[in-house]
Amino acid sequence: METAYRPVLRLKLRTARRLSVAVLLALGIGYLGGAIATDPPRWLFVGIGLLRIFGLIGAVALFVDSTGQHANAPDRLLDERQRHERDRAYVLSYQIMVISMFAAFLYTIPAQVLDWWLPQIPAAIDLLSAFGITSLALPGIILAWRAVESD
Amino acid sequence: MQNNDSPQLHNRLALFRAEAGLSRKELADRVAVNPQTIGFLERGSYGPSLELGLKLAAVFGVPVETLFSLTPFQSLASQLAPSSRGEM
């Protein structure tokens, strides 16, 4: 182990966990809600916009926080247990993202036949943005929930 | 040695560390790991690699099987009790 990594932000574990829940909710409601609501009233439009901004800033905060930096630290800065945890977080993130994407693809099959809701191009871009932002923060979120308080 | 979540590996790391008068940080520095990792090892929450197991054993100057075992170690009290009774 060369040196410890130095995160830009050091949130308390409890804060990081609370923020992660808030970010996932904000991204889910902000982007999915925005994609479904095609012509929202002004107050809802503003609310969705604020949720998206909060979700984006929160995801970046989680990314630069110590758990997010743990997720992205090179091998030489981590010991074998930390590498093991990081790798497990990435495997779980990959599984969650692949299952989510596959579920979305599966939905499109009956949706075309049964005339269910399908996103237009702007809404599809919104959903892809939410997907990308979530995948950015997910390994750090998983590490935050799996971490234990310092001894 | 398991490197996963199965709690199969037993160890006497806390005992040896206390006897050597080392803090978790000092021991961690000697084997080049994070001090939290020593806590994980002592609680049995993490099974070390063969390399780390050997490094830890080398710090205390004992064979690795003295420090780690697949079967539970006999408690110190039960080990000392028969001999102390015999001494009386």
Short mmCIF file of C-alpha atoms in Angstrom, two decimals:
data_model
loop_
_atom_site.label_atom_id
_atom_site.label_comp_id
_atom_site.label_asym_id
_atom_site.label_seq_id
_atom_site.Cartn_x
_atom_site.Cartn_y
_atom_site.Cartn_z
CA MET A 1 0.00 0.00 0.00
CA GLU A 2 1.68 3.19 -1.16
CA THR A 3 -0.32 5.91 0.58
CA ALA A 4 -3.91 6.36 1.59
CA TYR A 5 -6.12 8.01 -1.03
CA ARG A 6 -7.19 11.55 -0.21
CA PRO A 7 -10.85 12.18 -0.93
CA VAL A 8 -12.05 15.66 -1.84
CA LEU A 9 -15.04 15.24 0.48
CA ARG A 10 -15.33 13.28 3.73
CA LEU A 11 -18.95 12.71 4.60
CA LYS A 12 -19.86 10.83 7.75
CA LEU A 13 -21.03 7.34 6.93
CA ARG A 14 -24.56 8.11 8.12
CA THR A 15 -24.66 11.30 6.02
CA ALA A 16 -23.41 9.46 2.95
CA ARG A 17 -26.09 6.81 3.40
CA ARG A 18 -28.87 9.37 3.82
CA LEU A 19 -27.60 11.34 0.85
CA SER A 20 -27.47 8.19 -1.27
CA VAL A 21 -31.15 7.44 -0.58
CA ALA A 22 -32.07 11.07 -1.32
CA VAL A 23 -30.06 11.02 -4.57
CA LEU A 24 -31.65 7.80 -5.80
CA LEU A 25 -35.12 9.12 -5.02
CA ALA A 26 -34.39 12.49 -6.62
CA LEU A 27 -32.99 10.89 -9.76
CA GLY A 28 -35.82 8.37 -9.98
CA ILE A 29 -38.62 10.90 -9.46
CA GLY A 30 -36.89 13.74 -11.30
CA TYR A 31 -35.95 11.90 -14.47
CA LEU A 32 -38.62 9.19 -14.67
CA GLY A 33 -41.32 11.64 -13.58
CA GLY A 34 -40.06 14.18 -16.07
CA ALA A 35 -40.04 11.60 -18.85
CA ILE A 36 -43.61 10.46 -18.13
CA ALA A 37 -45.12 13.90 -17.56
CA THR A 38 -45.06 15.26 -21.11
CA ASP A 39 -46.76 18.59 -20.48
CA PRO A 40 -46.46 19.29 -16.74
CA PRO A 41 -47.80 22.43 -15.04
CA ARG A 42 -45.19 25.04 -14.24
CA TRP A 43 -44.84 24.13 -10.53
CA LEU A 44 -44.26 20.47 -11.41
CA PHE A 45 -41.79 21.42 -14.14
CA VAL A 46 -39.79 23.51 -11.64
CA GLY A 47 -40.00 20.76 -9.01
CA ILE A 48 -38.74 18.13 -11.45
CA GLY A 49 -35.92 20.44 -12.49
CA LEU A 50 -34.88 21.02 -8.89
CA LEU A 51 -34.97 17.30 -8.16
CA ARG A 52 -32.74 16.65 -11.16
CA ILE A 53 -30.23 19.27 -10.08
CA PHE A 54 -30.20 17.94 -6.53
CA GLY A 55 -29.77 14.37 -7.83
CA LEU A 56 -26.90 15.40 -10.09
CA ILE A 57 -25.06 17.42 -7.42
CA GLY A 58 -25.68 14.70 -4.84
CA ALA A 59 -24.37 12.00 -7.18
CA VAL A 60 -21.22 14.04 -7.81
CA ALA A 61 -20.81 14.57 -4.05
CA LEU A 62 -21.08 10.82 -3.48
CA PHE A 63 -18.61 10.26 -6.30
CA VAL A 64 -15.95 12.53 -4.76
CA ASP A 65 -16.71 11.43 -1.17
CA SER A 66 -14.37 8.96 0.54
CA THR A 67 -16.54 5.95 -0.32
CA GLY A 68 -16.77 7.08 -3.94
CA GLN A 69 -13.02 7.55 -4.02
CA HIS A 70 -12.57 4.12 -2.46
CA ALA A 71 -14.61 2.76 -5.37
CA ASN A 72 -12.30 4.45 -7.86
CA ALA A 73 -8.94 4.20 -6.13
CA PRO A 74 -6.16 2.32 -7.93
CA ASP A 75 -5.00 -1.01 -6.50
CA ARG A 76 -1.75 0.39 -5.08
CA LEU A 77 -3.69 2.69 -2.72
CA LEU A 78 -5.85 -0.07 -1.27
CA ASP A 79 -5.09 -3.14 0.80
CA GLU A 80 -6.45 -6.55 -0.16
CA ARG A 81 -9.67 -6.23 1.91
CA GLN A 82 -10.43 -2.80 0.43
CA ARG A 83 -9.78 -4.13 -3.09
CA HIS A 84 -12.10 -7.05 -2.35
CA GLU A 85 -14.85 -4.68 -1.16
CA ARG A 86 -14.39 -2.39 -4.14
CA ASP A 87 -14.58 -5.30 -6.57
CA ARG A 88 -17.73 -6.64 -4.92
CA ALA A 89 -19.32 -3.19 -5.14
CA TYR A 90 -18.54 -3.03 -8.86
CA VAL A 91 -19.93 -6.52 -9.47
CA LEU A 92 -23.17 -5.62 -7.67
CA SER A 93 -23.38 -2.27 -9.52
CA TYR A 94 -22.93 -4.08 -12.83
CA GLN A 95 -25.63 -6.60 -11.95
CA ILE A 96 -28.08 -3.87 -10.89
CA MET A 97 -27.47 -1.82 -14.02
CA VAL A 98 -27.70 -4.81 -16.37
CA ILE A 99 -30.91 -6.07 -14.75
CA SER A 100 -32.40 -2.55 -14.91
CA MET A 101 -31.48 -2.19 -18.56
CA PHE A 102 -32.75 -5.66 -19.41
CA ALA A 103 -36.03 -4.97 -17.58
CA ALA A 104 -36.41 -1.77 -19.59
CA PHE A 105 -35.80 -3.67 -22.85
CA LEU A 106 -38.32 -6.34 -21.82
CA TYR A 107 -40.88 -3.64 -21.08
CA THR A 108 -40.59 -2.22 -24.59
CA ILE A 109 -41.72 -5.51 -26.18
CA PRO A 110 -45.30 -5.62 -24.80
CA ALA A 111 -45.37 -1.81 -24.68
CA GLN A 112 -45.19 -1.63 -28.48
CA VAL A 113 -47.84 -4.30 -28.96
CA LEU A 114 -50.24 -3.15 -26.22
CA ASP A 115 -49.72 0.55 -26.80
CA TRP A 116 -48.30 1.23 -23.33
CA TRP A 117 -46.25 4.32 -22.56
CA LEU A 118 -42.97 4.54 -24.46
CA PRO A 119 -40.54 7.46 -24.21
CA GLN A 120 -40.01 9.86 -27.08
CA ILE A 121 -36.44 10.88 -27.91
CA PRO A 122 -36.11 13.73 -25.30
CA ALA A 123 -37.58 11.49 -22.60
CA ALA A 124 -35.30 8.63 -23.65
CA ILE A 125 -32.32 10.97 -23.33
CA ASP A 126 -33.53 11.92 -19.85
CA LEU A 127 -33.79 8.27 -18.83
CA LEU A 128 -30.34 7.52 -20.22
CA SER A 129 -28.98 10.51 -18.28
CA ALA A 130 -30.51 9.16 -15.06
CA PHE A 131 -29.04 5.76 -15.86
CA GLY A 132 -25.58 7.24 -16.43
CA ILE A 133 -25.64 9.44 -13.31
CA THR A 134 -26.84 6.53 -11.17
CA SER A 135 -24.13 4.23 -12.48
CA LEU A 136 -21.57 6.94 -11.64
CA ALA A 137 -22.59 6.99 -7.98
CA LEU A 138 -23.71 3.39 -7.44
CA PRO A 139 -20.39 1.73 -6.47
CA GLY A 140 -19.79 4.44 -3.85
CA ILE A 141 -23.36 4.09 -2.57
CA ILE A 142 -22.96 0.32 -2.22
CA LEU A 143 -19.66 0.80 -0.37
CA ALA A 144 -21.29 3.35 1.96
CA TRP A 145 -24.04 0.87 2.86
CA ARG A 146 -21.60 -2.00 3.33
CA ALA A 147 -19.01 -0.06 5.33
CA VAL A 148 -18.78 -0.33 9.09
CA GLU A 149 -18.07 2.56 11.43
CA SER A 150 -14.37 2.94 12.27
CA ASP A 151 -13.14 0.79 15.18
CA MET B 1 -7.81 -18.98 3.58
CA GLN B 2 -11.16 -17.62 2.71
CA ASN B 3 -11.29 -14.25 1.14
CA ASN B 4 -15.01 -13.96 1.16
CA ASP B 5 -17.95 -13.69 3.51
CA SER B 6 -18.01 -17.24 4.88
CA PRO B 7 -16.92 -17.13 8.51
CA GLN B 8 -14.80 -20.27 8.29
CA LEU B 9 -11.46 -19.01 9.46
CA HIS B 10 -10.73 -18.65 13.17
CA ASN B 11 -7.82 -16.63 14.47
CA ARG B 12 -5.95 -15.56 17.59
CA LEU B 13 -4.84 -12.27 16.17
CA ALA B 14 -6.30 -10.10 18.96
CA LEU B 15 -4.62 -12.27 21.59
CA PHE B 16 -1.21 -12.16 19.95
CA ARG B 17 -1.49 -8.45 19.25
CA ALA B 18 -2.41 -7.67 22.85
CA GLU B 19 0.45 -9.81 24.12
CA ALA B 20 2.88 -8.06 21.81
CA GLY B 21 1.59 -4.69 23.01
CA LEU B 22 0.82 -3.52 19.50
CA SER B 23 -2.00 -1.21 18.54
CA ARG B 24 -4.07 -2.02 15.47
CA LYS B 25 -2.36 0.79 13.62
CA GLU B 26 1.12 -0.45 14.50
CA LEU B 27 0.29 -3.96 13.37
CA ALA B 28 -1.38 -2.60 10.24
CA ASP B 29 1.74 -0.58 9.41
CA ARG B 30 3.94 -3.64 9.79
CA VAL B 31 1.94 -5.67 7.30
CA ALA B 32 1.03 -2.71 5.05
CA VAL B 33 -2.75 -2.75 5.41
CA ASN B 34 -5.38 -0.29 6.58
CA PRO B 35 -5.87 -0.36 10.41
CA GLN B 36 -9.57 -1.15 9.83
CA THR B 37 -8.49 -4.35 8.11
CA ILE B 38 -6.92 -5.56 11.35
CA GLY B 39 -10.29 -5.01 13.05
CA PHE B 40 -12.05 -6.97 10.31
CA LEU B 41 -9.52 -9.80 10.68
CA GLU B 42 -9.82 -9.92 14.46
CA ARG B 43 -13.60 -10.07 14.31
CA GLY B 44 -13.40 -12.82 11.71
CA SER B 45 -15.28 -10.63 9.23
CA TYR B 46 -12.56 -11.01 6.64
CA GLY B 47 -10.28 -13.92 5.81
CA PRO B 48 -6.79 -12.83 4.76
CA SER B 49 -4.91 -13.98 1.70
CA LEU B 50 -2.14 -16.51 2.22
CA GLU B 51 0.39 -13.69 1.81
CA LEU B 52 -1.19 -11.52 4.50
CA GLY B 53 -1.62 -14.52 6.81
CA LEU B 54 2.07 -15.33 6.47
CA LYS B 55 3.07 -11.69 7.02
CA LEU B 56 0.99 -11.54 10.22
CA ALA B 57 2.46 -14.80 11.47
CA ALA B 58 5.95 -13.47 10.74
CA VAL B 59 5.29 -10.35 12.85
CA PHE B 60 4.62 -12.55 15.88
CA GLY B 61 7.27 -15.10 14.94
CA VAL B 62 4.86 -18.04 14.94
CA PRO B 63 3.76 -20.53 12.29
CA VAL B 64 0.66 -19.40 10.41
CA GLU B 65 -1.40 -22.27 11.84
CA THR B 66 -0.79 -20.91 15.34
CA LEU B 67 -2.54 -17.73 14.31
CA PHE B 68 -5.24 -19.07 11.98
CA SER B 69 -7.27 -22.26 11.99
CA LEU B 70 -10.20 -23.77 10.16
CA THR B 71 -11.50 -25.16 13.46
CA PRO B 72 -12.23 -23.02 16.54
CA PHE B 73 -9.32 -22.52 18.91
CA GLN B 74 -9.59 -23.79 22.46
CA SER B 75 -10.27 -20.84 24.76
CA LEU B 76 -7.38 -19.55 26.82
CA ALA B 77 -9.28 -20.22 30.07
CA SER B 78 -9.90 -23.87 29.22
CA GLN B 79 -6.28 -24.28 28.17
CA LEU B 80 -4.98 -22.83 31.42
CA ALA B 81 -7.49 -24.41 33.80
CA PRO B 82 -6.18 -28.03 33.82
CA SER B 83 -2.53 -26.98 34.17
CA SER B 84 -3.24 -24.51 36.98
CA ARG B 85 -5.24 -27.19 38.83
CA GLY B 86 -2.31 -29.58 38.47
CA GLU B 87 0.10 -26.99 39.81
CA MET B 88 -1.89 -26.57 43.04
#
